[in-house]
Coordinates of C-alpha atoms and ligand atoms in Angstrom, one line a residue:
M378 CA 26.1 21.6 0.5
F379 CA 26.2 25.2 1.6
S380 CA 23.7 27.9 0.8
E381 CA 25.0 30.5 -1.7
I382 CA 27.1 32.3 1.0
N383 CA 28.6 30.3 3.8
V384 CA 27.9 32.6 6.7
R385 CA 29.5 31.0 9.8
F386 CA 28.7 31.6 13.4
C387 CA 31.7 31.5 15.7
L388 CA 31.1 31.2 19.4
K389 CA 33.4 31.4 22.4
P390 CA 32.3 29.0 25.1
G391 CA 30.4 30.0 28.2
G392 CA 28.7 33.2 29.2
S393 CA 25.2 33.9 30.4
L394 CA 22.0 35.6 29.0
N395 CA 20.5 38.6 30.7
G396 CA 18.2 41.5 30.1
Q397 CA 14.8 42.4 28.5
I398 CA 14.5 41.1 25.0
R399 CA 11.9 41.5 22.2
V400 CA 12.4 39.0 19.5
P401 CA 11.0 39.7 15.9
G402 CA 7.4 39.2 14.9
D403 CA 5.7 35.9 14.5
K404 CA 6.5 34.3 11.2
S405 CA 3.3 32.3 10.8
I406 CA 1.1 35.4 11.6
S407 CA 3.2 37.7 9.3
H408 CA 2.6 35.4 6.3
R409 CA -1.1 35.2 6.9
S410 CA -1.5 38.9 7.5
I411 CA -0.2 39.6 3.9
M412 CA -2.3 36.8 2.4
L413 CA -5.6 37.8 3.9
G414 CA -4.8 41.6 3.8
S415 CA -4.3 41.3 0.0
L416 CA -7.6 39.5 -0.6
A417 CA -9.6 41.8 1.7
E418 CA -11.7 44.8 0.8
G419 CA -10.1 47.9 2.2
V420 CA -6.7 48.8 3.7
T421 CA -5.0 46.6 6.3
H422 CA -2.4 48.1 8.7
I423 CA 0.1 45.6 10.1
S424 CA 2.5 46.4 12.9
G425 CA 5.2 44.1 14.3
F426 CA 5.6 42.4 10.9
L427 CA 8.6 40.0 10.6
E428 CA 11.0 41.5 8.1
G429 CA 12.6 38.1 7.5
D430 CA 13.3 36.5 4.2
D431 CA 10.3 34.0 4.5
S432 CA 7.6 36.6 5.2
L433 CA 9.2 39.0 2.7
A434 CA 8.9 36.2 0.0
T435 CA 5.2 36.1 0.7
L436 CA 4.9 39.9 0.5
K437 CA 6.9 40.1 -2.8
A438 CA 4.7 37.4 -4.3
F439 CA 1.5 39.3 -3.6
R440 CA 3.1 42.5 -5.0
A441 CA 3.9 40.5 -8.1
M442 CA 0.2 39.7 -8.3
G443 CA -0.7 43.3 -8.4
V444 CA -1.3 44.1 -4.7
Q445 CA -0.1 47.5 -3.6
I446 CA 1.9 47.0 -0.4
E447 CA 3.7 49.8 1.5
G448 CA 6.7 49.0 3.7
P449 CA 7.9 47.2 5.6
D450 CA 9.1 50.1 7.6
N451 CA 10.1 49.2 11.2
G452 CA 7.6 46.4 11.2
K453 CA 4.8 48.5 9.7
V454 CA 3.1 47.3 6.5
V455 CA 0.1 48.7 4.8
V456 CA -1.7 46.4 2.4
H457 CA -4.2 47.8 -0.1
G458 CA -6.5 44.8 -0.5
V459 CA -7.8 43.9 -4.0
G460 CA -10.7 41.8 -2.9
M461 CA -11.2 38.1 -3.4
L462 CA -11.1 38.3 -7.2
G463 CA -8.6 41.1 -7.6
L464 CA -5.3 39.3 -7.9
Q465 CA -3.6 39.5 -11.3
S466 CA -1.5 37.0 -13.2
P467 CA 2.2 37.4 -12.2
A468 CA 4.7 38.2 -15.0
A469 CA 7.1 35.4 -13.8
A470 CA 7.3 32.4 -11.5
L471 CA 6.8 33.3 -7.8
D472 CA 10.0 32.6 -5.9
L473 CA 9.2 31.5 -2.4
G474 CA 12.8 30.9 -1.3
N475 CA 13.1 28.7 1.8
S476 CA 9.5 29.1 2.9
G477 CA 7.3 26.0 3.2
T478 CA 4.4 28.1 4.7
S479 CA 4.4 30.4 1.7
I480 CA 4.2 27.7 -0.9
R481 CA 1.7 25.5 0.9
L482 CA -0.7 28.2 2.0
M483 CA -0.5 30.0 -1.4
S484 CA -1.2 26.7 -3.2
G485 CA -4.6 26.7 -1.5
L486 CA -5.3 30.4 -2.1
L487 CA -4.2 30.4 -5.7
A488 CA -5.7 27.0 -6.8
G489 CA -9.1 28.7 -7.5
Q490 CA -7.8 31.7 -9.4
S491 CA -8.5 32.3 -13.1
F492 CA -4.8 32.5 -14.1
D493 CA -1.8 30.0 -14.1
V494 CA 0.9 30.4 -11.5
E495 CA 4.3 28.7 -11.1
M496 CA 5.8 28.6 -7.6
V497 CA 9.5 27.8 -7.1
G498 CA 11.9 27.7 -4.1
D499 CA 15.5 27.2 -3.0
A500 CA 17.3 23.9 -2.8
S501 CA 15.8 23.0 0.6
L502 CA 12.2 23.9 -0.4
S503 CA 12.6 22.0 -3.6
K504 CA 13.1 18.8 -1.6
R505 CA 10.1 19.2 0.7
P506 CA 6.9 17.2 0.2
M507 CA 4.0 18.9 -1.5
R508 CA 1.6 15.9 -2.1
R509 CA 0.2 16.7 1.3
V510 CA -1.3 19.8 -0.3
T511 CA -1.7 18.8 -3.9
D512 CA -3.7 15.7 -3.0
P513 CA -6.5 17.4 -1.2
L514 CA -6.5 20.3 -3.7
A515 CA -6.9 17.8 -6.5
L516 CA -9.9 16.4 -4.6
M517 CA -11.4 19.9 -4.7
G518 CA -10.9 20.0 -8.5
A519 CA -7.6 21.9 -8.7
K520 CA -5.1 21.1 -11.5
I521 CA -1.5 21.2 -10.2
D522 CA 1.7 19.8 -11.6
S523 CA 4.7 19.2 -9.4
A524 CA 8.2 17.8 -10.0
E525 CA 8.7 14.1 -9.9
G526 CA 8.4 13.0 -6.3
G527 CA 5.7 15.5 -5.6
T528 CA 8.1 18.4 -4.8
P529 CA 8.3 22.0 -6.1
P530 CA 8.2 23.7 -8.6
L531 CA 4.4 23.7 -8.5
H532 CA 2.5 24.7 -11.5
L533 CA -1.2 25.7 -10.8
H534 CA -3.5 25.8 -13.8
G535 CA -6.1 28.6 -13.5
G536 CA -9.8 28.4 -14.3
S537 CA -10.8 25.4 -12.2
Q538 CA -14.1 25.7 -10.3
L539 CA -13.2 24.2 -6.9
K540 CA -15.8 22.4 -4.8
G541 CA -15.8 22.0 -1.0
I542 CA -14.5 18.8 0.6
D543 CA -14.7 17.0 3.9
Y544 CA -11.0 16.3 4.6
T545 CA -9.3 14.5 7.4
L546 CA -5.6 15.4 7.6
P547 CA -3.3 12.4 7.4
M548 CA -0.8 14.3 9.7
A549 CA -1.0 17.1 12.2
S550 CA -0.1 20.0 9.9
A551 CA -1.2 23.6 10.2
Q552 CA 0.1 24.3 6.7
V553 CA -2.1 21.5 5.2
K554 CA -5.1 22.6 7.2
S555 CA -4.7 26.2 6.2
C556 CA -4.1 25.3 2.5
V557 CA -7.5 23.4 2.4
L558 CA -9.4 26.1 4.3
L559 CA -7.9 28.9 2.1
A560 CA -8.9 27.0 -1.1
G561 CA -12.3 26.6 0.5
L562 CA -12.8 30.4 0.3
Y563 CA -13.0 29.9 -3.5
A564 CA -14.9 26.6 -3.4
E565 CA -18.6 25.9 -4.0
G566 CA -20.3 24.8 -0.8
Q567 CA -18.7 23.8 2.5
T568 CA -15.1 22.9 3.2
R569 CA -14.5 20.9 6.4
V570 CA -11.1 20.0 7.7
T571 CA -10.5 17.6 10.7
E572 CA -7.1 17.4 12.3
P573 CA -5.7 14.4 14.2
A574 CA -4.2 16.7 16.9
P575 CA -4.4 20.4 17.5
T576 CA -2.1 22.5 15.4
R577 CA -1.5 26.3 15.2
D578 CA -4.8 28.0 14.5
H579 CA -3.7 31.4 13.3
T580 CA -5.5 31.0 10.0
E581 CA -8.8 30.3 11.6
R582 CA -8.4 33.2 14.1
M583 CA -7.3 35.6 11.4
L584 CA -10.2 34.7 9.1
Q585 CA -12.5 35.6 11.9
G586 CA -10.6 38.8 12.5
F587 CA -11.2 39.7 8.8
G588 CA -14.9 39.0 9.3
Y589 CA -15.1 35.6 7.6
A590 CA -17.4 33.1 9.2
I591 CA -15.6 29.9 10.3
E592 CA -16.9 27.3 12.7
R593 CA -14.9 25.2 15.0
D594 CA -16.4 22.0 16.4
G595 CA -13.8 19.9 18.3
A596 CA -11.1 18.9 15.8
T597 CA -13.1 20.1 12.8
A598 CA -13.1 23.6 11.2
T599 CA -15.8 24.4 8.6
L600 CA -16.3 27.4 6.3
S601 CA -18.3 28.1 3.1
G602 CA -16.9 29.6 -0.1
G603 CA -17.9 32.8 -1.7
G604 CA -17.7 35.2 1.2
V605 CA -15.7 38.4 1.6
L606 CA -12.8 39.5 3.8
K607 CA -13.0 42.9 5.4
A608 CA -9.7 44.8 6.0
T609 CA -8.6 45.0 9.7
D610 CA -5.5 46.1 11.7
I611 CA -3.1 43.4 12.9
D612 CA -0.5 43.7 15.7
V613 CA 1.9 40.8 15.2
P614 CA 3.3 39.5 18.6
A615 CA 6.9 38.4 19.0
D616 CA 7.5 34.9 17.7
I617 CA 7.5 32.2 20.5
S618 CA 9.6 30.0 18.1
S619 CA 12.3 32.7 18.1
A620 CA 11.9 33.4 21.9
A621 CA 12.5 29.6 22.4
F622 CA 16.2 30.0 21.7
F623 CA 16.6 32.5 24.6
M624 CA 14.3 30.4 26.9
V625 CA 16.6 27.4 26.4
G626 CA 19.8 29.6 26.5
A627 CA 18.8 31.2 29.8
A628 CA 17.7 27.9 31.3
I629 CA 21.0 26.1 30.6
A630 CA 23.5 28.9 31.2
E631 CA 24.6 29.9 34.8
N632 CA 23.8 33.4 36.1
S633 CA 21.1 34.0 33.5
N634 CA 17.8 35.8 33.8
V635 CA 15.9 37.1 30.7
L636 CA 12.6 38.7 30.2
L637 CA 11.1 38.0 26.8
E638 CA 8.6 40.7 26.0
H639 CA 5.2 40.6 24.1
V640 CA 5.5 36.9 23.1
G641 CA 2.6 35.2 21.4
I642 CA 1.3 32.5 23.7
N643 CA -1.5 31.1 21.5
P644 CA -2.2 27.7 23.2
T645 CA -1.5 25.9 19.9
R646 CA 2.2 27.1 20.2
T647 CA 3.1 26.8 23.9
G648 CA 4.4 23.3 24.0
V649 CA 7.9 24.6 24.5
I650 CA 6.8 26.3 27.8
D651 CA 5.2 23.0 29.0
I652 CA 8.2 20.9 28.0
L653 CA 10.7 23.2 29.6
R654 CA 8.6 23.3 32.8
L655 CA 8.4 19.5 32.9
M656 CA 12.2 19.5 32.6
G657 CA 12.4 21.7 35.7
A658 CA 13.0 25.1 34.1
E659 CA 12.4 28.2 36.2
L660 CA 10.0 29.9 33.8
E661 CA 7.3 32.5 34.6
V662 CA 4.5 33.7 32.3
T663 CA 3.4 37.2 33.3
N664 CA 1.3 40.1 32.0
E665 CA -1.0 38.0 29.9
R666 CA -3.3 39.9 27.6
V667 CA -5.0 39.5 24.2
V668 CA -3.8 41.6 21.3
G669 CA -5.7 41.5 18.0
G670 CA -7.3 38.1 18.7
E671 CA -4.0 36.5 19.8
P672 CA -2.9 35.9 23.4
V673 CA 0.4 37.6 24.4
A674 CA 2.6 37.6 27.5
D675 CA 6.0 38.4 28.9
I676 CA 8.1 35.3 29.7
R677 CA 10.9 35.3 32.3
V678 CA 13.4 32.4 32.3
A679 CA 16.3 32.0 34.7
S680 CA 19.2 29.5 35.1
S681 CA 17.7 26.1 36.0
K682 CA 18.7 22.6 36.9
L683 CA 17.1 20.6 34.1
K684 CA 16.2 16.9 34.1
G685 CA 15.6 14.5 31.3
I686 CA 12.0 13.5 30.6
Q687 CA 9.8 11.4 28.3
I688 CA 8.2 14.2 26.2
P689 CA 4.4 13.7 26.1
E690 CA 3.3 13.0 22.5
E691 CA 0.4 15.4 22.7
L692 CA 2.8 18.3 23.2
V693 CA 4.7 17.4 19.9
P694 CA 2.6 19.5 17.4
L695 CA 2.4 22.3 19.9
A696 CA 6.2 22.6 20.0
I697 CA 7.1 21.3 16.6
D698 CA 9.5 24.1 15.6
E699 CA 11.2 24.3 19.0
F700 CA 12.6 20.8 19.1
P701 CA 16.1 21.7 17.8
A702 CA 16.4 24.1 20.8
L703 CA 14.8 21.6 23.1
F704 CA 17.4 19.0 22.0
V705 CA 20.1 21.4 23.4
A706 CA 18.1 21.6 26.6
A707 CA 18.1 17.8 26.8
A708 CA 21.8 17.6 26.2
C709 CA 22.3 19.9 29.2
A710 CA 19.8 18.1 31.4
E711 CA 20.5 15.4 34.0
G712 CA 19.5 12.0 32.7
E713 CA 17.7 10.8 29.5
T714 CA 15.2 12.7 27.3
V715 CA 13.1 10.6 25.0
L716 CA 11.1 12.1 22.1
T717 CA 8.6 10.0 20.1
G718 CA 5.8 10.8 17.6
A719 CA 7.8 13.6 15.9
E720 CA 8.5 12.1 12.4
E721 CA 7.4 15.4 10.9
L722 CA 10.7 16.9 12.1
R723 CA 12.4 14.9 9.3
V724 CA 10.7 16.9 6.5
K725 CA 11.4 20.5 7.7
E726 CA 14.1 22.8 6.2
S727 CA 16.4 19.9 7.1
D728 CA 16.0 16.5 8.7
R729 CA 16.0 18.1 12.1
I730 CA 16.3 14.8 14.0
Q731 CA 19.4 13.6 12.1
V732 CA 21.1 17.0 11.8
M733 CA 20.7 17.9 15.5
A734 CA 21.9 14.4 16.5
D735 CA 24.9 14.6 14.3
G736 CA 25.9 18.0 15.7
L737 CA 25.3 17.0 19.4
I738 CA 27.4 13.8 18.8
K739 CA 30.2 16.0 17.5
M740 CA 29.9 17.9 20.8
G741 CA 30.3 14.7 22.8
I742 CA 26.7 14.0 23.6
K743 CA 25.0 10.6 23.3
A744 CA 22.1 11.2 20.9
E745 CA 20.4 8.3 19.2
P746 CA 17.9 9.1 16.4
T747 CA 14.9 6.9 16.1
P748 CA 12.4 7.0 13.1
G749 CA 10.1 9.4 15.0
G750 CA 12.3 11.0 17.5
V751 CA 15.6 10.8 19.5
V752 CA 17.0 9.6 22.8
I753 CA 19.4 12.1 24.3
Q754 CA 21.6 11.5 27.4
G755 CA 22.5 14.7 29.1
G756 CA 26.2 15.3 29.6
S757 CA 29.1 17.7 29.1
M758 CA 29.5 19.3 25.7
R759 CA 32.9 20.0 24.1
G760 CA 33.6 22.6 21.4
A761 CA 33.1 21.5 17.8
E762 CA 32.5 22.6 14.2
V763 CA 28.9 21.6 13.2
D764 CA 26.7 22.1 10.1
S765 CA 23.3 23.7 10.2
H766 CA 22.5 22.3 6.7
G767 CA 21.1 25.8 5.9
D768 CA 18.4 25.4 8.5
H769 CA 17.8 28.5 10.6
R770 CA 16.5 26.7 13.7
I771 CA 19.5 24.3 13.8
A772 CA 22.0 27.2 13.5
M773 CA 20.4 29.2 16.4
S774 CA 20.1 26.1 18.6
F775 CA 23.8 25.2 18.3
A776 CA 24.6 28.9 19.0
M777 CA 22.9 28.5 22.4
A778 CA 24.7 25.2 23.0
A779 CA 27.9 27.2 23.1
L780 CA 26.8 28.6 26.4
K781 CA 27.5 25.2 28.0
A782 CA 30.4 24.0 25.8
S783 CA 33.9 23.6 27.1
G784 CA 35.5 24.9 23.8
S785 CA 34.7 27.1 20.8
V786 CA 31.7 26.3 18.6
V787 CA 31.7 27.0 14.8
I788 CA 28.4 26.6 12.9
N789 CA 28.4 26.4 9.1
D790 CA 25.8 27.6 6.7
C791 CA 23.9 30.1 8.8
A792 CA 22.7 32.6 6.2
N793 CA 19.1 31.3 6.5
V794 CA 18.8 32.6 10.0
N795 CA 17.6 35.6 8.2
T796 CA 14.5 33.7 7.1
S797 CA 12.9 33.9 10.6
F798 CA 15.2 35.9 12.8
P799 CA 16.9 38.9 11.2
G800 CA 19.2 40.6 13.8
F801 CA 19.8 37.4 15.8
V802 CA 23.5 37.9 16.1
S803 CA 23.3 41.4 17.5
L804 CA 20.3 40.6 19.8
A805 CA 22.0 37.5 21.2
S806 CA 25.3 39.2 21.7
Q807 CA 23.6 42.1 23.5
A808 CA 22.0 39.5 25.8
G809 CA 25.5 38.0 26.5
L810 CA 26.2 35.3 23.9
N811 CA 29.8 35.4 22.7
I812 CA 28.9 35.2 19.0
S813 CA 30.5 36.7 15.8
T814 CA 30.1 35.9 12.2
K815 CA 32.7 35.0 9.6
Ligands
SPQ500 O1 7.5 27.8 6.6 P1 8.3 26.6 6.9 O2 9.6 26.6 6.2 O3 7.6 25.3 6.8 O4 8.7 26.8 8.5 C1 8.7 26.1 9.7 C2 9.8 26.7 10.6 O5 10.5 25.9 11.3 O6 9.9 27.9 10.6 C3 8.9 24.5 9.5 F1 9.9 24.2 9.0 O7 7.5 26.3 10.4 C4 6.2 25.8 10.1 C5 5.7 24.8 11.1 O8 6.6 23.7 11.3 C6 5.2 27.0 10.0 C7 3.8 26.6 10.0 C8 2.7 27.6 9.7 O9 3.0 28.8 9.7 O10 1.6 27.1 9.4 C9 3.4 25.3 10.4 C10 4.3 24.2 10.8 O11 4.4 23.3 9.7 P2 3.5 22.1 9.5 O12 4.1 21.3 8.3 O13 3.5 21.3 10.8 O14 2.1 22.5 9.2

């Protein structure tokens, strides 16, 4: 089924990628900047904010709960914080569109409010699993109804006094970790979350940036409820997950050389760099610095001779959103690439294992899905018409595949590219991709 408007990407085969590119702001950090800025005391100034549909859904939701937010204007947003207890009951259900991060983190933040909230989403979000957040929140004393099967809409009943819990995550998920920690801000006593493997730690870093005490001891993060957040300024780096398409594109296409500027290289997000290097990519990280508590660098990638690898499982959570692009790299590599331990990919905006394998097979590549991964034999790609299933990362990955295809590539259902990467088509064509929309 197509999203409301079937935006199609049409790509002529071949080409190369060159130049200096700054991709839009980090989606994960943009969401969190609105959430914590809204609950802070004082005014938070954000620059580099991602003006994509997902982070805008979060922004609109907080506006609907009475927070005065100026912008976005060229990535600049000013949030007039209302304090921990200042949110107001929204007049209608909060529509979070396609955004898993919004609904899961806001479930935690809103579970301890005094008012009821209903949260809804689009067709894709309405199929994604929410028990992973409603189960721990119920242990904390929250009252939440979901649709049958534990999916959205979620109805949060206000007025519950939450209590801190000691929770071990059943899966490596930054959204679940963040949800429990954010609920912990409103809970009596301590909330402790232990993760089975490191996942992105933007929530923990940003809480610290807003002056909220949070301790990290190995795999466990601990905070106590009842504190306050103090407004701060946030400079959102370029999103490594968006930069990843250009890293893969430049590595697979001949005569390519791109410099990706001001990219966030938080060590919980850099699995894509490690995996591409293991595959033999010519990739250089330069000009490393820290901006607002997050490490940032420029990344240069040039045409490379890639080889297939067994992807180390410990890198999986650190590259979780980059696998659609990495599957394209694997299709262009010499030999076999094997991914295991990545069952989480099946419950993203689409089943990213199946949807990528289906498209690559149409392009003439041998790709065998397994329950928790895929086996891809590198080879030659032909032109094809493929479906993104409304998943932004699938659409952009197949767009890059066209650089190595022998015929034209048409990608269906691409409107959701705007959720994470507004302006993708013009930035990619400036860099050399032969892309147009229909
Ligand atoms: O927000 P959403 O829809 O879940 O977005 C995705 C993405 O590809 O953009 C996943 F589909 O990113 C998640 C990521 O996979 C963003 C995120 C975060 O900001 O905390 C964490 C990851 O999800 P999870 O389920 O592993 O915690």
